[in-house]
Amino acid sequence: MPPAISSAEAPVPVRGDLALAQRRALERLAAPGTWWSGAERVAIAAEARQARRCGPCRERRQALSPAWGGADHESLGRLPPAAVEAIHRVAADPGRLSRAWFEKTRAAGLAEGPYVELVGVVATLVSLDAFCRGLGVAPHPLPEPLPGEPSRYRPGQARDEGAFVPMIPARGAQGAEADLWPPGRTANVLRALSLVPDEVRGLKELSAAHYLPMEQVIDVRAHRLLSRAQMELVAARVSALNECHY
Amino acid sequence: MLLRASSQAAGAGARLGAIAEGGAAESGVPCGGPLLRFAEALVRGGDEELAGARRELLAAVGPERFVEAAAVAANFERMVRIADATGIPLDPPIAALGADVGAELDLARFGSAANTPRPGRVARALAPLLRRLGPRLLKWAAGARGAQPGAASRD
């Protein structure tokens, strides 16, 4: 079982549900996914961590244009170049990703399904690492990959909804996807990864512990020990610093 | 938009400009300064700056709320990447309710603003009314969805 932050390691007590949700996120990371094997998913996570140390990524962030044509990424070398480019850009400079960049990445050989799953893995790893860094503890060791083949499952309802990638329509979460959200009651950020439904399930579970359960997000009276305004102040500042319009 | 709505629901008035201005700004939210400085240090700061912000926030809110702040920041480090990497547009109701917030914070300067079509004439005309009704609409929507007010379930 992958390790989790425990009260013994952290300088402050970590809620049991939070530690459990993080441990389950690491377990999901290690398991075969929809388009990537367990070994490839762990390699994606390792590459996302490497992006923090990538010199060209640092220089690109400072450059006027994200299309800056500097040196190649400082990669761990375990994944195809198109995947490495996507991982580093999503991890290190997400606010300047564009449709043109996405189309170029797709043309370089990274298909929509694998891309969506990759985004889910990178975003999870960045989130887990940010939490650890916030607390001042070492990041979780990456888990040992589990054997098995990717399912290659693509939900039949997914279609072009105006984003870079196909998504399940708001009223389309039915059948095998009925657990993703109640019919018509969702938000684009929840649908964003729905081309790979298991990534939505992972997102919901970890977000419920880090922030709020999805069904409570719209209720402005819902909160934790922090008031909702305090939670939203942190959320908004993090989003602004990442230059996220959404 | 959720900051404004939650602040109004609590009978207070958060100053939205603090989101753009950062930790030195007055936010109108209790312990807002330490929360903003911690978020900034976590996203952009070096280890030393983060250590200072961590100490300040711990002293201001105590260990349990400090962990919650780190978790919320970590959650949004995730959500921004999902939103920007998939190119999703703003949901139309959020775009309408939050149009003035976007203008106040000049969110159109962000590259990912290109993913959301500009609001049409009708939406722009209805925006002032929607803003006045915003908190009530959110309250209604939450009730319609069966959300329970109060603290989220915790271990």
CSV table of C-alpha atoms in Angstrom, one decimal:
chain,number,residue,atom,x,y,z
A,1,MET,CA,0.0,0.0,0.0
A,2,PRO,CA,1.5,3.4,-0.9
A,3,PRO,CA,2.5,5.5,2.1
A,4,ALA,CA,0.5,8.5,3.2
A,5,ILE,CA,1.1,11.5,5.4
A,6,SER,CA,0.5,10.6,9.0
A,7,SER,CA,0.3,12.7,12.0
A,8,ALA,CA,3.7,11.4,13.0
A,9,GLU,CA,5.4,12.8,9.9
A,10,ALA,CA,3.6,16.1,9.5
A,11,PRO,CA,4.2,19.0,11.8
A,12,VAL,CA,0.5,19.3,12.4
A,13,PRO,CA,-2.3,16.7,12.5
A,14,VAL,CA,-3.7,15.7,9.2
A,15,ARG,CA,-7.4,14.7,9.1
A,16,GLY,CA,-8.0,11.0,8.6
A,17,ASP,CA,-10.2,11.4,5.5
A,18,LEU,CA,-7.6,13.7,3.9
A,19,ALA,CA,-4.8,11.2,4.4
A,20,LEU,CA,-7.0,8.4,3.2
A,21,ALA,CA,-8.1,10.3,0.0
A,22,GLN,CA,-4.4,11.0,-0.8
A,23,ARG,CA,-3.5,7.3,-0.3
A,24,ARG,CA,-6.3,6.3,-2.6
A,25,ALA,CA,-5.1,8.8,-5.2
A,26,LEU,CA,-1.6,7.2,-5.1
A,27,GLU,CA,-3.2,3.7,-5.4
A,28,ARG,CA,-5.1,4.9,-8.5
A,29,LEU,CA,-1.9,6.4,-9.9
A,30,ALA,CA,-0.1,3.0,-9.7
A,31,ALA,CA,-2.9,1.0,-11.3
A,32,PRO,CA,-3.4,0.4,-15.0
A,33,GLY,CA,-5.5,3.3,-16.4
A,34,THR,CA,-7.7,3.7,-19.5
A,35,TRP,CA,-4.9,4.5,-22.0
A,36,TRP,CA,-1.7,4.1,-20.0
A,37,SER,CA,-0.3,1.2,-18.0
A,38,GLY,CA,0.5,1.5,-14.3
A,39,ALA,CA,4.2,1.8,-15.1
A,40,GLU,CA,3.4,4.6,-17.6
A,41,ARG,CA,1.1,6.4,-15.2
A,42,VAL,CA,3.8,6.4,-12.5
A,43,ALA,CA,6.3,7.6,-15.2
A,44,ILE,CA,4.0,10.5,-16.0
A,45,ALA,CA,3.8,11.4,-12.3
A,46,ALA,CA,7.6,11.2,-12.1
A,47,GLU,CA,8.0,13.4,-15.2
A,48,ALA,CA,5.5,15.9,-13.7
A,49,ARG,CA,7.7,16.1,-10.6
A,50,GLN,CA,10.7,16.5,-12.8
A,51,ALA,CA,9.1,19.6,-14.5
A,52,ARG,CA,9.7,21.6,-11.3
A,53,ARG,CA,13.4,21.1,-11.9
A,54,CYS,CA,13.4,21.6,-15.7
A,55,GLY,CA,15.5,24.6,-16.6
A,56,PRO,CA,13.9,25.2,-20.0
A,57,CYS,CA,10.5,25.2,-18.3
A,58,ARG,CA,11.7,27.9,-15.9
A,59,GLU,CA,13.0,30.0,-18.8
A,60,ARG,CA,9.7,29.5,-20.7
A,61,ARG,CA,7.7,30.8,-17.8
A,62,GLN,CA,9.7,34.0,-17.8
A,63,ALA,CA,9.5,34.4,-21.6
A,64,LEU,CA,7.1,36.7,-23.2
A,65,SER,CA,5.6,34.0,-25.3
A,66,PRO,CA,5.0,30.4,-24.3
A,67,ALA,CA,6.1,29.5,-27.9
A,68,TRP,CA,9.6,30.4,-26.8
A,69,GLY,CA,11.9,28.1,-28.8
A,70,GLY,CA,14.5,27.3,-26.2
A,71,ALA,CA,16.2,24.0,-25.3
A,72,ASP,CA,14.4,20.7,-25.0
A,73,HIS,CA,12.9,19.7,-21.7
A,74,GLU,CA,15.1,18.1,-19.1
A,75,SER,CA,13.3,14.8,-19.2
A,76,LEU,CA,13.6,11.5,-17.4
A,77,GLY,CA,13.5,9.9,-20.8
A,78,ARG,CA,10.9,7.3,-20.1
A,79,LEU,CA,8.0,8.6,-22.2
A,80,PRO,CA,7.5,9.8,-25.8
A,81,PRO,CA,8.5,13.4,-26.6
A,82,ALA,CA,4.9,14.5,-27.2
A,83,ALA,CA,3.9,13.2,-23.7
A,84,VAL,CA,6.9,14.9,-22.1
A,85,GLU,CA,6.0,18.2,-23.7
A,86,ALA,CA,2.4,17.9,-22.5
A,87,ILE,CA,3.4,16.9,-19.0
A,88,HIS,CA,5.9,19.7,-18.5
A,89,ARG,CA,3.6,22.4,-20.0
A,90,VAL,CA,0.6,21.3,-17.9
A,91,ALA,CA,2.7,21.1,-14.7
A,92,ALA,CA,4.8,24.2,-15.1
A,93,ASP,CA,3.0,26.7,-17.3
A,94,PRO,CA,-0.7,25.8,-17.4
A,95,GLY,CA,-2.0,29.4,-17.8
A,96,ARG,CA,-0.7,29.7,-21.3
A,97,LEU,CA,-1.9,26.5,-22.9
A,98,SER,CA,-3.8,27.2,-26.1
A,99,ARG,CA,-5.9,25.4,-28.6
A,100,ALA,CA,-3.1,25.8,-31.1
A,101,TRP,CA,-0.6,24.2,-28.7
A,102,PHE,CA,-3.1,21.4,-28.0
A,103,GLU,CA,-3.5,20.7,-31.7
A,104,LYS,CA,0.2,20.7,-32.2
A,105,THR,CA,0.6,18.2,-29.4
A,106,ARG,CA,-2.1,16.0,-30.8
A,107,ALA,CA,-0.5,16.1,-34.3
A,108,ALA,CA,2.8,15.0,-32.6
A,109,GLY,CA,1.2,11.8,-31.7
A,110,LEU,CA,-0.6,12.2,-28.4
A,111,ALA,CA,-4.3,11.3,-29.0
A,112,GLU,CA,-7.2,12.8,-27.1
A,113,GLY,CA,-7.9,9.9,-24.7
A,114,PRO,CA,-4.2,9.5,-23.6
A,115,TYR,CA,-3.9,13.2,-23.3
A,116,VAL,CA,-6.9,13.6,-21.0
A,117,GLU,CA,-5.7,10.8,-18.8
A,118,LEU,CA,-2.2,12.3,-18.7
A,119,VAL,CA,-3.7,15.7,-17.6
A,120,GLY,CA,-5.6,13.9,-14.8
A,121,VAL,CA,-2.4,12.2,-13.6
A,122,VAL,CA,-0.3,15.4,-13.8
A,123,ALA,CA,-2.9,17.5,-12.0
A,124,THR,CA,-3.2,14.9,-9.2
A,125,LEU,CA,0.5,14.7,-8.7
A,126,VAL,CA,0.9,18.5,-8.6
A,127,SER,CA,-1.9,18.7,-6.1
A,128,LEU,CA,-0.5,16.0,-3.8
A,129,ASP,CA,3.0,17.6,-4.0
A,130,ALA,CA,1.5,21.1,-3.3
A,131,PHE,CA,-0.2,19.8,-0.2
A,132,CYS,CA,3.1,18.3,1.1
A,133,ARG,CA,5.1,21.4,0.3
A,134,GLY,CA,2.5,23.5,2.0
A,135,LEU,CA,2.8,21.5,5.2
A,136,GLY,CA,6.6,21.4,4.9
A,137,VAL,CA,6.9,17.6,4.6
A,138,ALA,CA,8.6,15.6,1.8
A,139,PRO,CA,6.4,14.6,-1.1
A,140,HIS,CA,4.9,11.2,-1.1
A,141,PRO,CA,7.3,8.6,-2.6
A,142,LEU,CA,5.8,7.4,-5.9
A,143,PRO,CA,4.1,4.1,-5.7
A,144,GLU,CA,5.2,0.8,-7.3
A,145,PRO,CA,3.3,0.3,-10.6
A,146,LEU,CA,0.7,-2.5,-10.6
A,147,PRO,CA,0.6,-4.9,-13.5
A,148,GLY,CA,-2.2,-5.1,-16.1
A,149,GLU,CA,-3.4,-3.6,-19.3
A,150,PRO,CA,-5.2,-0.3,-19.9
A,151,SER,CA,-8.9,-0.7,-20.5
A,152,ARG,CA,-9.0,1.5,-23.6
A,153,TYR,CA,-12.6,2.4,-22.7
A,154,ARG,CA,-14.1,5.5,-24.4
A,155,PRO,CA,-17.6,6.6,-23.3
A,156,GLY,CA,-19.9,6.6,-26.3
A,157,GLN,CA,-21.6,9.8,-25.2
A,158,ALA,CA,-18.4,12.0,-25.4
A,159,ARG,CA,-18.6,14.6,-28.0
A,160,ASP,CA,-17.3,18.1,-29.0
A,161,GLU,CA,-18.7,20.5,-26.4
A,162,GLY,CA,-16.4,23.5,-27.2
A,163,ALA,CA,-13.4,22.5,-25.1
A,164,PHE,CA,-10.1,21.2,-26.6
A,165,VAL,CA,-11.1,17.6,-25.9
A,166,PRO,CA,-14.5,15.8,-26.2
A,167,MET,CA,-16.6,15.7,-23.0
A,168,ILE,CA,-19.7,13.9,-21.9
A,169,PRO,CA,-22.7,16.3,-22.2
A,170,ALA,CA,-24.2,17.6,-18.9
A,171,ARG,CA,-27.2,15.3,-19.4
A,172,GLY,CA,-25.2,12.4,-20.8
A,173,ALA,CA,-23.8,10.8,-17.7
A,174,GLN,CA,-25.9,7.7,-18.0
A,175,GLY,CA,-25.3,3.9,-17.9
A,176,ALA,CA,-21.8,3.1,-16.9
A,177,GLU,CA,-21.2,6.9,-16.3
A,178,ALA,CA,-24.3,7.5,-14.2
A,179,ASP,CA,-22.2,7.9,-11.0
A,180,LEU,CA,-20.2,10.9,-12.4
A,181,TRP,CA,-22.9,13.5,-11.8
A,182,PRO,CA,-26.7,13.8,-11.5
A,183,PRO,CA,-28.3,14.5,-15.0
A,184,GLY,CA,-27.8,18.1,-15.9
A,185,ARG,CA,-26.3,19.0,-12.6
A,186,THR,CA,-22.6,19.5,-13.2
A,187,ALA,CA,-19.9,22.0,-14.2
A,188,ASN,CA,-17.5,22.1,-17.0
A,189,VAL,CA,-14.5,21.6,-14.7
A,190,LEU,CA,-16.1,18.3,-13.6
A,191,ARG,CA,-16.9,17.3,-17.2
A,192,ALA,CA,-13.4,18.3,-18.4
A,193,LEU,CA,-11.8,14.8,-17.9
A,194,SER,CA,-15.0,12.9,-18.7
A,195,LEU,CA,-13.5,11.3,-21.9
A,196,VAL,CA,-11.7,9.2,-19.3
A,197,PRO,CA,-14.5,8.6,-16.7
A,198,ASP,CA,-12.1,7.1,-14.1
A,199,GLU,CA,-10.2,10.4,-13.9
A,200,VAL,CA,-13.5,12.2,-13.0
A,201,ARG,CA,-14.0,9.6,-10.2
A,202,GLY,CA,-10.5,10.3,-8.9
A,203,LEU,CA,-11.0,14.0,-9.2
A,204,LYS,CA,-14.3,13.9,-7.2
A,205,GLU,CA,-12.8,11.7,-4.4
A,206,LEU,CA,-9.7,13.8,-3.8
A,207,SER,CA,-11.4,17.1,-4.2
A,208,ALA,CA,-14.0,16.1,-1.6
A,209,ALA,CA,-11.3,15.8,1.0
A,210,HIS,CA,-9.1,18.7,-0.2
A,211,TYR,CA,-12.0,21.2,-0.7
A,212,LEU,CA,-15.6,20.1,-0.6
A,213,PRO,CA,-17.7,17.3,-2.0
A,214,MET,CA,-18.9,18.3,-5.5
A,215,GLU,CA,-22.5,18.5,-4.6
A,216,GLN,CA,-21.7,21.1,-1.8
A,217,VAL,CA,-19.6,23.4,-3.9
A,218,ILE,CA,-22.5,25.5,-5.2
A,219,ASP,CA,-23.9,25.9,-1.7
A,220,VAL,CA,-22.1,29.0,-0.4
A,221,ARG,CA,-23.1,28.1,3.2
A,222,ALA,CA,-21.0,24.9,3.0
A,223,HIS,CA,-17.7,25.2,4.7
A,224,ARG,CA,-15.1,23.4,6.9
A,225,LEU,CA,-13.4,24.8,10.0
A,226,LEU,CA,-12.3,27.6,7.7
A,227,SER,CA,-15.2,29.8,6.7
A,228,ARG,CA,-16.3,29.5,3.1
A,229,ALA,CA,-15.0,33.0,2.4
A,230,GLN,CA,-11.6,32.0,3.7
A,231,MET,CA,-11.6,28.9,1.5
A,232,GLU,CA,-12.6,30.9,-1.5
A,233,LEU,CA,-10.0,33.5,-0.9
A,234,VAL,CA,-7.2,30.9,-1.0
A,235,ALA,CA,-8.8,29.2,-4.1
A,236,ALA,CA,-9.2,32.5,-6.0
A,237,ARG,CA,-5.6,33.6,-5.2
A,238,VAL,CA,-4.1,30.3,-6.3
A,239,SER,CA,-6.2,30.5,-9.5
A,240,ALA,CA,-5.1,34.1,-10.2
A,241,LEU,CA,-1.4,33.3,-9.6
A,242,ASN,CA,-1.8,30.5,-12.2
A,243,GLU,CA,-3.5,32.9,-14.6
A,244,CYS,CA,-6.6,30.7,-14.8
A,245,HIS,CA,-9.6,32.4,-16.3
A,246,TYR,CA,-11.9,29.6,-15.3
B,1,MET,CA,-17.7,34.7,-7.7
B,2,LEU,CA,-18.0,32.1,-4.9
B,3,LEU,CA,-15.9,34.4,-2.7
B,4,ARG,CA,-18.3,37.3,-3.1
B,5,ALA,CA,-21.4,35.1,-2.7
B,6,SER,CA,-20.1,33.3,0.4
B,7,SER,CA,-18.9,36.5,1.9
B,8,GLN,CA,-22.4,38.1,1.3
B,9,ALA,CA,-24.1,35.0,2.7
B,10,ALA,CA,-22.1,35.5,5.9
B,11,GLY,CA,-23.2,39.1,6.1
B,12,ALA,CA,-19.7,40.4,5.2
B,13,GLY,CA,-18.1,42.1,2.2
B,14,ALA,CA,-15.0,40.6,0.8
B,15,ARG,CA,-12.8,43.0,-1.2
B,16,LEU,CA,-12.3,41.2,-4.5
B,17,GLY,CA,-9.3,43.3,-5.5
B,18,ALA,CA,-7.2,41.4,-2.9
B,19,ILE,CA,-7.3,38.4,-5.2
B,20,ALA,CA,-5.3,40.3,-7.8
B,21,GLU,CA,-3.3,42.4,-5.4
B,22,GLY,CA,-2.1,39.7,-3.1
B,23,GLY,CA,-1.0,39.4,0.5
B,24,ALA,CA,-0.4,43.0,1.2
B,25,ALA,CA,-4.0,43.9,0.4
B,26,GLU,CA,-6.9,44.2,2.7
B,27,SER,CA,-9.4,41.4,1.8
B,28,GLY,CA,-12.1,42.0,4.3
B,29,VAL,CA,-11.9,38.3,5.2
B,30,PRO,CA,-10.7,37.2,8.7
B,31,CYS,CA,-7.0,36.2,8.6
B,32,GLY,CA,-7.1,37.1,4.9
B,33,GLY,CA,-3.5,38.4,4.9
B,34,PRO,CA,-1.9,35.3,6.2
B,35,LEU,CA,-4.1,33.1,3.9
B,36,LEU,CA,-3.1,35.2,0.9
B,37,ARG,CA,0.6,35.2,1.7
B,38,PHE,CA,0.5,31.4,2.3
B,39,ALA,CA,-1.2,30.8,-1.1
B,40,GLU,CA,1.3,33.1,-2.9
B,41,ALA,CA,4.3,31.4,-1.2
B,42,LEU,CA,3.0,28.0,-2.1
B,43,VAL,CA,2.4,28.8,-5.7
B,44,ARG,CA,5.4,31.1,-6.4
B,45,GLY,CA,7.6,31.4,-3.4
B,46,GLY,CA,10.9,29.8,-2.5
B,47,ASP,CA,11.4,27.5,0.5
B,48,GLU,CA,12.3,30.3,2.9
B,49,GLU,CA,9.3,32.5,1.9
B,50,LEU,CA,7.0,29.5,2.3
B,51,ALA,CA,8.4,28.6,5.7
B,52,GLY,CA,7.7,32.1,6.9
B,53,ALA,CA,4.2,32.1,5.5
B,54,ARG,CA,3.5,28.7,7.0
B,55,ARG,CA,4.5,30.0,10.5
B,56,GLU,CA,2.4,33.1,10.1
B,57,LEU,CA,-0.7,31.2,9.0
B,58,LEU,CA,-0.3,28.5,11.7
B,59,ALA,CA,-0.1,31.2,14.3
B,60,ALA,CA,-3.1,33.0,12.9
B,61,VAL,CA,-5.6,30.1,12.4
B,62,GLY,CA,-4.2,27.1,14.3
B,63,PRO,CA,-3.1,23.7,13.0
B,64,GLU,CA,-6.5,22.3,11.8
B,65,ARG,CA,-7.4,25.3,9.7
B,66,PHE,CA,-3.8,25.5,8.5
B,67,VAL,CA,-4.1,22.0,7.1
B,68,GLU,CA,-7.4,23.0,5.5
B,69,ALA,CA,-5.8,26.0,3.8
B,70,ALA,CA,-3.0,23.8,2.4
B,71,ALA,CA,-5.6,21.3,1.1
B,72,VAL,CA,-7.7,24.0,-0.6
B,73,ALA,CA,-4.6,25.5,-2.2
B,74,ALA,CA,-3.5,22.1,-3.4
B,75,ASN,CA,-7.0,21.4,-4.8
B,76,PHE,CA,-6.9,24.5,-6.9
B,77,GLU,CA,-3.4,23.8,-8.1
B,78,ARG,CA,-5.1,20.8,-9.6
B,79,MET,CA,-8.3,22.4,-10.9
B,80,VAL,CA,-6.5,25.2,-12.8
B,81,ARG,CA,-4.4,22.6,-14.6
B,82,ILE,CA,-7.5,20.6,-15.5
B,83,ALA,CA,-9.4,23.6,-16.7
B,84,ASP,CA,-6.6,25.1,-18.7
B,85,ALA,CA,-5.2,21.9,-20.2
B,86,THR,CA,-8.7,20.9,-21.5
B,87,GLY,CA,-9.7,24.3,-22.7
B,88,ILE,CA,-13.1,24.3,-21.1
B,89,PRO,CA,-15.1,27.5,-21.3
B,90,LEU,CA,-16.7,29.1,-18.3
B,91,ASP,CA,-20.2,27.6,-17.6
B,92,PRO,CA,-22.7,30.2,-19.0
B,93,PRO,CA,-24.4,30.9,-15.6
B,94,ILE,CA,-21.1,31.5,-13.9
B,95,ALA,CA,-20.0,33.7,-16.8
B,96,ALA,CA,-23.2,35.8,-16.5
B,97,LEU,CA,-23.1,36.0,-12.6
B,98,GLY,CA,-19.4,36.7,-12.5
B,99,ALA,CA,-19.0,39.1,-15.4
B,100,ASP,CA,-18.4,42.1,-13.2
B,101,VAL,CA,-15.9,40.1,-11.1
B,102,GLY,CA,-14.0,39.3,-14.3
B,103,ALA,CA,-14.0,42.9,-15.3
B,104,GLU,CA,-12.9,44.1,-11.9
B,105,LEU,CA,-10.0,41.7,-11.8
B,106,ASP,CA,-9.2,42.1,-15.5
B,107,LEU,CA,-9.4,38.3,-16.0
B,108,ALA,CA,-9.6,38.8,-19.8
B,109,ARG,CA,-5.8,39.3,-19.8
B,110,PHE,CA,-5.3,35.6,-19.0
B,111,GLY,CA,-4.6,33.5,-22.1
B,112,SER,CA,-7.3,31.0,-21.1
B,113,ALA,CA,-10.0,33.7,-21.4
B,114,ALA,CA,-9.9,32.8,-25.1
B,115,ASN,CA,-11.7,29.5,-24.2
B,116,THR,CA,-14.9,31.4,-23.2
B,117,PRO,CA,-16.9,33.2,-25.8
B,118,ARG,CA,-17.7,36.8,-25.0
B,119,PRO,CA,-21.2,37.1,-23.5
B,120,GLY,CA,-23.9,38.1,-26.0
B,121,ARG,CA,-26.0,41.3,-25.8
B,122,VAL,CA,-28.8,39.7,-23.8
B,123,ALA,CA,-26.4,38.2,-21.3
B,124,ARG,CA,-24.7,41.6,-20.8
B,125,ALA,CA,-28.1,43.3,-20.4
B,126,LEU,CA,-29.2,40.8,-17.8
B,127,ALA,CA,-25.9,40.9,-15.9
B,128,PRO,CA,-26.7,43.7,-13.4
B,129,LEU,CA,-30.0,41.9,-12.4
B,130,LEU,CA,-28.2,38.6,-12.1
B,131,ARG,CA,-25.6,40.1,-9.9
B,132,ARG,CA,-28.2,41.4,-7.5
B,133,LEU,CA,-29.9,38.1,-7.4
B,134,GLY,CA,-26.7,36.0,-7.4
B,135,PRO,CA,-26.5,34.9,-3.8
B,136,ARG,CA,-30.3,34.1,-3.8
B,137,LEU,CA,-29.9,32.1,-7.1
B,138,LEU,CA,-27.0,30.2,-5.6
B,139,LYS,CA,-29.0,29.5,-2.5
B,140,TRP,CA,-31.9,28.3,-4.5
B,141,ALA,CA,-29.7,26.1,-6.7
B,142,ALA,CA,-28.1,24.6,-3.7
B,143,GLY,CA,-31.5,23.8,-2.1
B,144,ALA,CA,-32.7,22.4,-5.4
B,145,ARG,CA,-29.7,20.1,-5.5
B,146,GLY,CA,-30.3,18.9,-1.9
B,147,ALA,CA,-27.0,20.4,-0.6
B,148,GLN,CA,-26.8,20.6,3.2
B,149,PRO,CA,-25.6,23.8,4.8
B,150,GLY,CA,-22.8,23.8,7.3
B,151,ALA,CA,-19.5,22.0,7.7
B,152,ALA,CA,-18.5,19.3,5.3
B,153,SER,CA,-18.4,15.8,6.9
B,154,ARG,CA,-15.0,15.2,8.5
B,155,ASP,CA,-13.3,12.3,10.3
